[in-house]
Amino acid sequence: MVIRLPKGTDVIGPPQSSRWREALAMWESLSASYGYELVITPTFEFTELFERGVGETNEVVTKQMYTFPDRRGRSLSLRPEGTAGVMRAYLKKGGTGLWKVAYSGPMFRYEQPQGGRRRQFWQVGVECIGSPSEAADVEVIALAETFLAKVGVETDLLINSLGDSRCRGAYLADLKEVLARSRDALCENHLELVDLNPLRILDCSTCQPDPNALPDIASYWCPDCRGHFRRVRDGLDGLGVKYRRSARLVRGLDYYSRTTFEFVSTTLETTQATVLGGGRYDGLAEALGGKPAPGVGFAAGIDRILMAAPPGPGSALDVFLVAEKPVTPTQLMEWAAPLRQAGLRVGFDLDGRSVKAQFRAATRSGAKYVGVVSGLRMEVREGYDRETLFKEGLGDWAEKAAIKEGRS
């Protein structure tokens, strides 16, 4: 009997994986163009990192982490998100200066699997650490919008500000009072959070307190937070980024302060319609035991983004090589090598089957061109004339490959 996959996990293979490869390659190129360098953090960390960073009363920590002891009895957890690990790395390297980094990798949460929510999921994200400027907030939001547009996901952008420790205290006190009077409207999982962590209740899709009774945090912003949020909106307006403010937008993790934002798919028919979210986390460094270090960033789930993206075949081969006798598959490798070096995706049949079978394989591959190699000659087919081939580059590369090897 074949061993089953663990619940909430998937194998991403062809042809679906070609869309993943395209999206991830697009992410690497785009984040680099904004000046974000690659950072790779451990897949597992000491549990304390997430307890102190995400929040001890947060459901991610209390119910969703994969936590286990190592052989010396120390508590480790698979990472449920990326920001805490990146901030730890920033503090480890000295905790000073501007650090703009991008990451990509699997995250893990023990949740009930459903559409758009898995127990192992892939996130990409950026963190801009060291700048308190609203320009950093605007830049990461602009990067997020550009990435989603390139992938083809239609979204609405929601933004809000949670204020800071100076102005949020009075808001939380009033929020607790309202929620205490609305216990009948709260789900069983969040009744205990009225006093411990009331913001998490606003993030719950099941809790239904009277929205007209809830205080709006905008009424509690101090002048600095109000000015910061105004400048963020001015920056987005200047770039032509469309958005609307959502007073209940608090995000699902406890380290956020001031700016929060979410991109919500307009096409996903699921409660899990948020494809990208983030915000500012100016108190996270201190929560992890470091010196104050402002930061802002976002994370996006590739799984959910591709659910929301238009269907498509993804990337396919540029050219499929077909061998006519006496050409062997090994000799085809000689033809493929210079084309691959020129950046083309090239495939061919490895088993030396009949020409008819090779053409069927070429059709299944979705290759744009078929190169038929007969003796010392390669003919490029698929209905393109020589001039078109030269414009698109393949004809030029094929000719150069032939000249280089002394073929005609």
PDB file of N, CA and C in Angstrom, residues 312-392:
ATOM      1  N   GLY A 312      -3.960  28.894 -16.598  1.00  0.00           N
ATOM      2  CA  GLY A 312      -3.038  28.927 -17.733  1.00  0.00           C
ATOM      3  C   GLY A 312      -2.086  27.762 -17.657  1.00  0.00           C
ATOM      4  N   PRO A 313      -1.447  27.437 -18.749  1.00  0.00           N
ATOM      5  CA  PRO A 313      -0.553  26.285 -18.777  1.00  0.00           C
ATOM      6  C   PRO A 313       0.771  26.522 -18.079  1.00  0.00           C
ATOM      7  N   GLY A 314       1.073  27.789 -17.793  1.00  0.00           N
ATOM      8  CA  GLY A 314       2.383  28.075 -17.240  1.00  0.00           C
ATOM      9  C   GLY A 314       3.447  27.985 -18.319  1.00  0.00           C
ATOM     10  N   SER A 315       4.689  27.977 -17.896  1.00  0.00           N
ATOM     11  CA  SER A 315       5.779  27.939 -18.859  1.00  0.00           C
ATOM     12  C   SER A 315       5.895  26.554 -19.482  1.00  0.00           C
ATOM     13  N   ALA A 316       6.205  26.507 -20.766  1.00  0.00           N
ATOM     14  CA  ALA A 316       6.421  25.252 -21.474  1.00  0.00           C
ATOM     15  C   ALA A 316       7.788  25.306 -22.153  1.00  0.00           C
ATOM     16  N   LEU A 317       8.127  24.243 -22.882  1.00  0.00           N
ATOM     17  CA  LEU A 317       9.393  24.233 -23.611  1.00  0.00           C
ATOM     18  C   LEU A 317       9.355  25.247 -24.745  1.00  0.00           C
ATOM     19  N   ASP A 318      10.509  25.831 -25.020  1.00  0.00           N
ATOM     20  CA  ASP A 318      10.625  26.678 -26.201  1.00  0.00           C
ATOM     21  C   ASP A 318      10.748  25.830 -27.460  1.00  0.00           C
ATOM     22  N   VAL A 319      11.512  24.752 -27.372  1.00  0.00           N
ATOM     23  CA  VAL A 319      11.728  23.914 -28.549  1.00  0.00           C
ATOM     24  C   VAL A 319      11.857  22.451 -28.121  1.00  0.00           C
ATOM     25  N   PHE A 320      11.265  21.578 -28.902  1.00  0.00           N
ATOM     26  CA  PHE A 320      11.396  20.140 -28.701  1.00  0.00           C
ATOM     27  C   PHE A 320      12.156  19.582 -29.892  1.00  0.00           C
ATOM     28  N   LEU A 321      13.245  18.888 -29.649  1.00  0.00           N
ATOM     29  CA  LEU A 321      14.074  18.336 -30.711  1.00  0.00           C
ATOM     30  C   LEU A 321      13.616  16.928 -31.069  1.00  0.00           C
ATOM     31  N   VAL A 322      13.400  16.707 -32.355  1.00  0.00           N
ATOM     32  CA  VAL A 322      13.016  15.396 -32.883  1.00  0.00           C
ATOM     33  C   VAL A 322      14.171  14.857 -33.714  1.00  0.00           C
ATOM     34  N   ALA A 323      14.566  13.616 -33.455  1.00  0.00           N
ATOM     35  CA  ALA A 323      15.709  13.016 -34.152  1.00  0.00           C
ATOM     36  C   ALA A 323      15.224  12.072 -35.249  1.00  0.00           C
ATOM     37  N   GLU A 324      15.720  12.299 -36.471  1.00  0.00           N
ATOM     38  CA  GLU A 324      15.529  11.329 -37.552  1.00  0.00           C
ATOM     39  C   GLU A 324      16.774  10.451 -37.628  1.00  0.00           C
ATOM     40  N   LYS A 325      16.589   9.192 -37.934  1.00  0.00           N
ATOM     41  CA  LYS A 325      17.718   8.272 -38.007  1.00  0.00           C
ATOM     42  C   LYS A 325      18.769   8.801 -38.979  1.00  0.00           C
ATOM     43  N   PRO A 326      20.051   8.648 -38.692  1.00  0.00           N
ATOM     44  CA  PRO A 326      20.651   7.825 -37.626  1.00  0.00           C
ATOM     45  C   PRO A 326      20.967   8.622 -36.362  1.00  0.00           C
ATOM     46  N   VAL A 327      20.364   9.814 -36.175  1.00  0.00           N
ATOM     47  CA  VAL A 327      20.683  10.647 -35.011  1.00  0.00           C
ATOM     48  C   VAL A 327      20.179   9.963 -33.738  1.00  0.00           C
ATOM     49  N   THR A 328      21.010   9.942 -32.710  1.00  0.00           N
ATOM     50  CA  THR A 328      20.683   9.299 -31.434  1.00  0.00           C
ATOM     51  C   THR A 328      20.321  10.360 -30.390  1.00  0.00           C
ATOM     52  N   PRO A 329      19.641   9.965 -29.316  1.00  0.00           N
ATOM     53  CA  PRO A 329      19.352  10.919 -28.241  1.00  0.00           C
ATOM     54  C   PRO A 329      20.614  11.569 -27.680  1.00  0.00           C
ATOM     55  N   THR A 330      21.712  10.811 -27.612  1.00  0.00           N
ATOM     56  CA  THR A 330      22.946  11.400 -27.108  1.00  0.00           C
ATOM     57  C   THR A 330      23.439  12.516 -28.020  1.00  0.00           C
ATOM     58  N   GLN A 331      23.299  12.319 -29.346  1.00  0.00           N
ATOM     59  CA  GLN A 331      23.700  13.373 -30.289  1.00  0.00           C
ATOM     60  C   GLN A 331      22.770  14.587 -30.196  1.00  0.00           C
ATOM     61  N   LEU A 332      21.499  14.353 -29.848  1.00  0.00           N
ATOM     62  CA  LEU A 332      20.588  15.480 -29.668  1.00  0.00           C
ATOM     63  C   LEU A 332      21.062  16.398 -28.542  1.00  0.00           C
ATOM     64  N   MET A 333      21.730  15.823 -27.547  1.00  0.00           N
ATOM     65  CA  MET A 333      22.233  16.649 -26.454  1.00  0.00           C
ATOM     66  C   MET A 333      23.204  17.700 -26.964  1.00  0.00           C
ATOM     67  N   GLU A 334      23.975  17.356 -28.031  1.00  0.00           N
ATOM     68  CA  GLU A 334      24.924  18.311 -28.598  1.00  0.00           C
ATOM     69  C   GLU A 334      24.187  19.490 -29.216  1.00  0.00           C
ATOM     70  N   TRP A 335      23.022  19.208 -29.836  1.00  0.00           N
ATOM     71  CA  TRP A 335      22.215  20.292 -30.405  1.00  0.00           C
ATOM     72  C   TRP A 335      21.540  21.102 -29.298  1.00  0.00           C
ATOM     73  N   ALA A 336      21.126  20.428 -28.243  1.00  0.00           N
ATOM     74  CA  ALA A 336      20.413  21.114 -27.163  1.00  0.00           C
ATOM     75  C   ALA A 336      21.329  22.033 -26.357  1.00  0.00           C
ATOM     76  N   ALA A 337      22.605  21.651 -26.210  1.00  0.00           N
ATOM     77  CA  ALA A 337      23.505  22.379 -25.317  1.00  0.00           C
ATOM     78  C   ALA A 337      23.611  23.865 -25.634  1.00  0.00           C
ATOM     79  N   PRO A 338      23.941  24.281 -26.902  1.00  0.00           N
ATOM     80  CA  PRO A 338      24.069  25.723 -27.153  1.00  0.00           C
ATOM     81  C   PRO A 338      22.742  26.460 -27.053  1.00  0.00           C
ATOM     82  N   LEU A 339      21.638  25.787 -27.371  1.00  0.00           N
ATOM     83  CA  LEU A 339      20.334  26.429 -27.246  1.00  0.00           C
ATOM     84  C   LEU A 339      19.999  26.670 -25.777  1.00  0.00           C
ATOM     85  N   ARG A 340      20.304  25.697 -24.936  1.00  0.00           N
ATOM     86  CA  ARG A 340      20.079  25.871 -23.506  1.00  0.00           C
ATOM     87  C   ARG A 340      20.974  26.958 -22.924  1.00  0.00           C
ATOM     88  N   GLN A 341      22.218  27.002 -23.398  1.00  0.00           N
ATOM     89  CA  GLN A 341      23.131  28.039 -22.924  1.00  0.00           C
ATOM     90  C   GLN A 341      22.642  29.431 -23.306  1.00  0.00           C
ATOM     91  N   ALA A 342      21.878  29.506 -24.422  1.00  0.00           N
ATOM     92  CA  ALA A 342      21.327  30.793 -24.864  1.00  0.00           C
ATOM     93  C   ALA A 342      20.054  31.155 -24.108  1.00  0.00           C
ATOM     94  N   GLY A 343      19.616  30.292 -23.190  1.00  0.00           N
ATOM     95  CA  GLY A 343      18.464  30.617 -22.360  1.00  0.00           C
ATOM     96  C   GLY A 343      17.174  29.951 -22.770  1.00  0.00           C
ATOM     97  N   LEU A 344      17.211  29.088 -23.783  1.00  0.00           N
ATOM     98  CA  LEU A 344      15.995  28.413 -24.228  1.00  0.00           C
ATOM     99  C   LEU A 344      15.735  27.158 -23.393  1.00  0.00           C
ATOM    100  N   ARG A 345      14.454  26.829 -23.262  1.00  0.00           N
ATOM    101  CA  ARG A 345      14.056  25.587 -22.600  1.00  0.00           C
ATOM    102  C   ARG A 345      13.889  24.520 -23.678  1.00  0.00           C
ATOM    103  N   VAL A 346      14.698  23.501 -23.618  1.00  0.00           N
ATOM    104  CA  VAL A 346      14.787  22.515 -24.697  1.00  0.00           C
ATOM    105  C   VAL A 346      14.543  21.121 -24.137  1.00  0.00           C
ATOM    106  N   GLY A 347      13.723  20.343 -24.847  1.00  0.00           N
ATOM    107  CA  GLY A 347      13.485  18.973 -24.467  1.00  0.00           C
ATOM    108  C   GLY A 347      13.559  18.050 -25.676  1.00  0.00           C
ATOM    109  N   PHE A 348      13.681  16.749 -25.426  1.00  0.00           N
ATOM    110  CA  PHE A 348      13.658  15.753 -26.509  1.00  0.00           C
ATOM    111  C   PHE A 348      13.406  14.385 -25.898  1.00  0.00           C
ATOM    112  N   ASP A 349      13.102  13.426 -26.734  1.00  0.00           N
ATOM    113  CA  ASP A 349      12.826  12.060 -26.292  1.00  0.00           C
ATOM    114  C   ASP A 349      14.137  11.349 -25.962  1.00  0.00           C
ATOM    115  N   LEU A 350      14.206  10.746 -24.804  1.00  0.00           N
ATOM    116  CA  LEU A 350      15.434  10.097 -24.361  1.00  0.00           C
ATOM    117  C   LEU A 350      15.546   8.645 -24.794  1.00  0.00           C
ATOM    118  N   ASP A 351      14.466   8.075 -25.331  1.00  0.00           N
ATOM    119  CA  ASP A 351      14.428   6.628 -25.558  1.00  0.00           C
ATOM    120  C   ASP A 351      14.613   6.217 -27.009  1.00  0.00           C
ATOM    121  N   GLY A 352      14.869   7.176 -27.915  1.00  0.00           N
ATOM    122  CA  GLY A 352      15.102   6.827 -29.314  1.00  0.00           C
ATOM    123  C   GLY A 352      13.893   6.212 -30.003  1.00  0.00           C
ATOM    124  N   ARG A 353      12.698   6.696 -29.673  1.00  0.00           N
ATOM    125  CA  ARG A 353      11.487   6.139 -30.283  1.00  0.00           C
ATOM    126  C   ARG A 353      11.311   6.632 -31.715  1.00  0.00           C
ATOM    127  N   SER A 354      10.257   6.176 -32.366  1.00  0.00           N
ATOM    128  CA  SER A 354      10.001   6.546 -33.756  1.00  0.00           C
ATOM    129  C   SER A 354       9.751   8.040 -33.883  1.00  0.00           C
ATOM    130  N   VAL A 355       9.946   8.563 -35.100  1.00  0.00           N
ATOM    131  CA  VAL A 355       9.704   9.989 -35.338  1.00  0.00           C
ATOM    132  C   VAL A 355       8.264  10.354 -35.009  1.00  0.00           C
ATOM    133  N   LYS A 356       7.320   9.489 -35.364  1.00  0.00           N
ATOM    134  CA  LYS A 356       5.912   9.743 -35.079  1.00  0.00           C
ATOM    135  C   LYS A 356       5.675   9.870 -33.573  1.00  0.00           C
ATOM    136  N   ALA A 357       6.269   8.981 -32.801  1.00  0.00           N
ATOM    137  CA  ALA A 357       6.122   9.032 -31.347  1.00  0.00           C
ATOM    138  C   ALA A 357       6.772  10.282 -30.776  1.00  0.00           C
ATOM    139  N   GLN A 358       7.895  10.705 -31.378  1.00  0.00           N
ATOM    140  CA  GLN A 358       8.563  11.912 -30.912  1.00  0.00           C
ATOM    141  C   GLN A 358       7.711  13.150 -31.173  1.00  0.00           C
ATOM    142  N   PHE A 359       7.037  13.193 -32.336  1.00  0.00           N
ATOM    143  CA  PHE A 359       6.167  14.324 -32.632  1.00  0.00           C
ATOM    144  C   PHE A 359       4.971  14.367 -31.668  1.00  0.00           C
ATOM    145  N   ARG A 360       4.454  13.195 -31.300  1.00  0.00           N
ATOM    146  CA  ARG A 360       3.378  13.170 -30.307  1.00  0.00           C
ATOM    147  C   ARG A 360       3.876  13.724 -28.964  1.00  0.00           C
ATOM    148  N   ALA A 361       5.090  13.347 -28.593  1.00  0.00           N
ATOM    149  CA  ALA A 361       5.671  13.863 -27.349  1.00  0.00           C
ATOM    150  C   ALA A 361       5.879  15.369 -27.429  1.00  0.00           C
ATOM    151  N   ALA A 362       6.267  15.851 -28.626  1.00  0.00           N
ATOM    152  CA  ALA A 362       6.461  17.289 -28.813  1.00  0.00           C
ATOM    153  C   ALA A 362       5.143  18.034 -28.617  1.00  0.00           C
ATOM    154  N   THR A 363       4.044  17.470 -29.126  1.00  0.00           N
ATOM    155  CA  THR A 363       2.732  18.089 -28.971  1.00  0.00           C
ATOM    156  C   THR A 363       2.335  18.140 -27.499  1.00  0.00           C
ATOM    157  N   ARG A 364       2.530  17.025 -26.803  1.00  0.00           N
ATOM    158  CA  ARG A 364       2.175  16.984 -25.379  1.00  0.00           C
ATOM    159  C   ARG A 364       3.000  17.966 -24.557  1.00  0.00           C
ATOM    160  N   SER A 365       4.228  18.227 -24.984  1.00  0.00           N
ATOM    161  CA  SER A 365       5.108  19.116 -24.221  1.00  0.00           C
ATOM    162  C   SER A 365       4.665  20.568 -24.283  1.00  0.00           C
ATOM    163  N   GLY A 366       3.875  20.931 -25.314  1.00  0.00           N
ATOM    164  CA  GLY A 366       3.470  22.324 -25.476  1.00  0.00           C
ATOM    165  C   GLY A 366       4.562  23.226 -26.012  1.00  0.00           C
ATOM    166  N   ALA A 367       5.622  22.638 -26.548  1.00  0.00           N
ATOM    167  CA  ALA A 367       6.740  23.431 -27.062  1.00  0.00           C
ATOM    168  C   ALA A 367       6.293  24.343 -28.201  1.00  0.00           C
ATOM    169  N   LYS A 368       6.886  25.535 -28.241  1.00  0.00           N
ATOM    170  CA  LYS A 368       6.514  26.504 -29.278  1.00  0.00           C
ATOM    171  C   LYS A 368       7.061  26.097 -30.642  1.00  0.00           C
ATOM    172  N   TYR A 369       8.232  25.496 -30.648  1.00  0.00           N
ATOM    173  CA  TYR A 369       8.862  25.090 -31.896  1.00  0.00           C
ATOM    174  C   TYR A 369       9.269  23.621 -31.819  1.00  0.00           C
ATOM    175  N   VAL A 370       9.379  22.992 -32.985  1.00  0.00           N
ATOM    176  CA  VAL A 370       9.931  21.654 -33.098  1.00  0.00           C
ATOM    177  C   VAL A 370      11.163  21.727 -33.997  1.00  0.00           C
ATOM    178  N   GLY A 371      12.293  21.272 -33.478  1.00  0.00           N
ATOM    179  CA  GLY A 371      13.512  21.243 -34.279  1.00  0.00           C
ATOM    180  C   GLY A 371      13.782  19.821 -34.724  1.00  0.00           C
ATOM    181  N   VAL A 372      13.729  19.560 -36.016  1.00  0.00           N
ATOM    182  CA  VAL A 372      13.950  18.216 -36.543  1.00  0.00           C
ATOM    183  C   VAL A 372      15.415  18.093 -36.951  1.00  0.00           C
ATOM    184  N   VAL A 373      16.131  17.198 -36.299  1.00  0.00           N
ATOM    185  CA  VAL A 373      17.555  16.998 -36.560  1.00  0.00           C
ATOM    186  C   VAL A 373      17.701  15.756 -37.423  1.00  0.00           C
ATOM    187  N   SER A 374      18.262  15.968 -38.619  1.00  0.00           N
ATOM    188  CA  SER A 374      18.452  14.864 -39.561  1.00  0.00           C
ATOM    189  C   SER A 374      19.896  14.897 -40.029  1.00  0.00           C
ATOM    190  N   GLY A 375      20.681  13.920 -39.635  1.00  0.00           N
ATOM    191  CA  GLY A 375      22.094  13.915 -40.000  1.00  0.00           C
ATOM    192  C   GLY A 375      22.792  15.092 -39.365  1.00  0.00           C
ATOM    193  N   LEU A 376      23.325  15.994 -40.184  1.00  0.00           N
ATOM    194  CA  LEU A 376      24.039  17.179 -39.687  1.00  0.00           C
ATOM    195  C   LEU A 376      23.221  18.451 -39.839  1.00  0.00           C
ATOM    196  N   ARG A 377      21.913  18.333 -40.008  1.00  0.00           N
ATOM    197  CA  ARG A 377      21.090  19.497 -40.287  1.00  0.00           C
ATOM    198  C   ARG A 377      19.918  19.554 -39.310  1.00  0.00           C
ATOM    199  N   MET A 378      19.560  20.785 -38.881  1.00  0.00           N
ATOM    200  CA  MET A 378      18.369  20.953 -38.061  1.00  0.00           C
ATOM    201  C   MET A 378      17.409  21.887 -38.771  1.00  0.00           C
ATOM    202  N   GLU A 379      16.173  21.477 -38.912  1.00  0.00           N
ATOM    203  CA  GLU A 379      15.129  22.297 -39.510  1.00  0.00           C
ATOM    204  C   GLU A 379      14.126  22.662 -38.429  1.00  0.00           C
ATOM    205  N   VAL A 380      13.871  23.951 -38.287  1.00  0.00           N
ATOM    206  CA  VAL A 380      12.922  24.416 -37.279  1.00  0.00           C
ATOM    207  C   VAL A 380      11.539  24.505 -37.899  1.00  0.00           C
ATOM    208  N   ARG A 381      10.577  23.834 -37.319  1.00  0.00           N
ATOM    209  CA  ARG A 381       9.218  23.787 -37.847  1.00  0.00           C
ATOM    210  C   ARG A 381       8.234  24.446 -36.888  1.00  0.00           C
ATOM    211  N   GLU A 382       6.983  24.420 -37.271  1.00  0.00           N
ATOM    212  CA  GLU A 382       5.811  24.913 -36.562  1.00  0.00           C
ATOM    213  C   GLU A 382       5.210  26.096 -37.300  1.00  0.00           C
ATOM    214  N   GLY A 383       5.385  26.207 -38.583  1.00  0.00           N
ATOM    215  CA  GLY A 383       4.671  27.194 -39.370  1.00  0.00           C
ATOM    216  C   GLY A 383       5.236  28.591 -39.327  1.00  0.00           C
ATOM    217  N   TYR A 384       6.464  28.778 -38.852  1.00  0.00           N
ATOM    218  CA  TYR A 384       7.081  30.100 -38.819  1.00  0.00           C
ATOM    219  C   TYR A 384       8.054  30.237 -39.979  1.00  0.00           C
ATOM    220  N   ASP A 385       7.973  31.374 -40.687  1.00  0.00           N
ATOM    221  CA  ASP A 385       8.931  31.578 -41.762  1.00  0.00           C
ATOM    222  C   ASP A 385      10.267  32.044 -41.174  1.00  0.00           C
ATOM    223  N   ARG A 386      11.297  32.045 -42.009  1.00  0.00           N
ATOM    224  CA  ARG A 386      12.646  32.336 -41.540  1.00  0.00           C
ATOM    225  C   ARG A 386      12.738  33.726 -40.900  1.00  0.00           C
ATOM    226  N   GLU A 387      12.062  34.728 -41.498  1.00  0.00           N
ATOM    227  CA  GLU A 387      12.154  36.095 -40.984  1.00  0.00           C
ATOM    228  C   GLU A 387      11.586  36.176 -39.561  1.00  0.00           C
ATOM    229  N   THR A 388      10.435  35.513 -39.338  1.00  0.00           N
ATOM    230  CA  THR A 388       9.834  35.517 -38.013  1.00  0.00           C
ATOM    231  C   THR A 388      10.745  34.839 -37.001  1.00  0.00           C
ATOM    232  N   LEU A 389      11.362  33.730 -37.423  1.00  0.00           N
ATOM    233  CA  LEU A 389      12.256  33.018 -36.529  1.00  0.00           C
ATOM    234  C   LEU A 389      13.425  33.895 -36.102  1.00  0.00           C
ATOM    235  N   PHE A 390      13.965  34.650 -37.030  1.00  0.00           N
ATOM    236  CA  PHE A 390      15.088  35.509 -36.693  1.00  0.00           C
ATOM    237  C   PHE A 390      14.654  36.613 -35.728  1.00  0.00           C
ATOM    238  N   LYS A 391      13.432  37.155 -35.947  1.00  0.00           N
ATOM    239  CA  LYS A 391      12.943  38.203 -35.053  1.00  0.00           C
ATOM    240  C   LYS A 391      12.765  37.676 -33.635  1.00  0.00           C
ATOM    241  N   GLU A 392      12.293  36.433 -33.521  1.00  0.00           N
ATOM    242  CA  GLU A 392      12.047  35.866 -32.209  1.00  0.00           C
ATOM    243  C   GLU A 392      13.302  35.243 -31.606  1.00  0.00           C
TER     244      GLU A 392
END
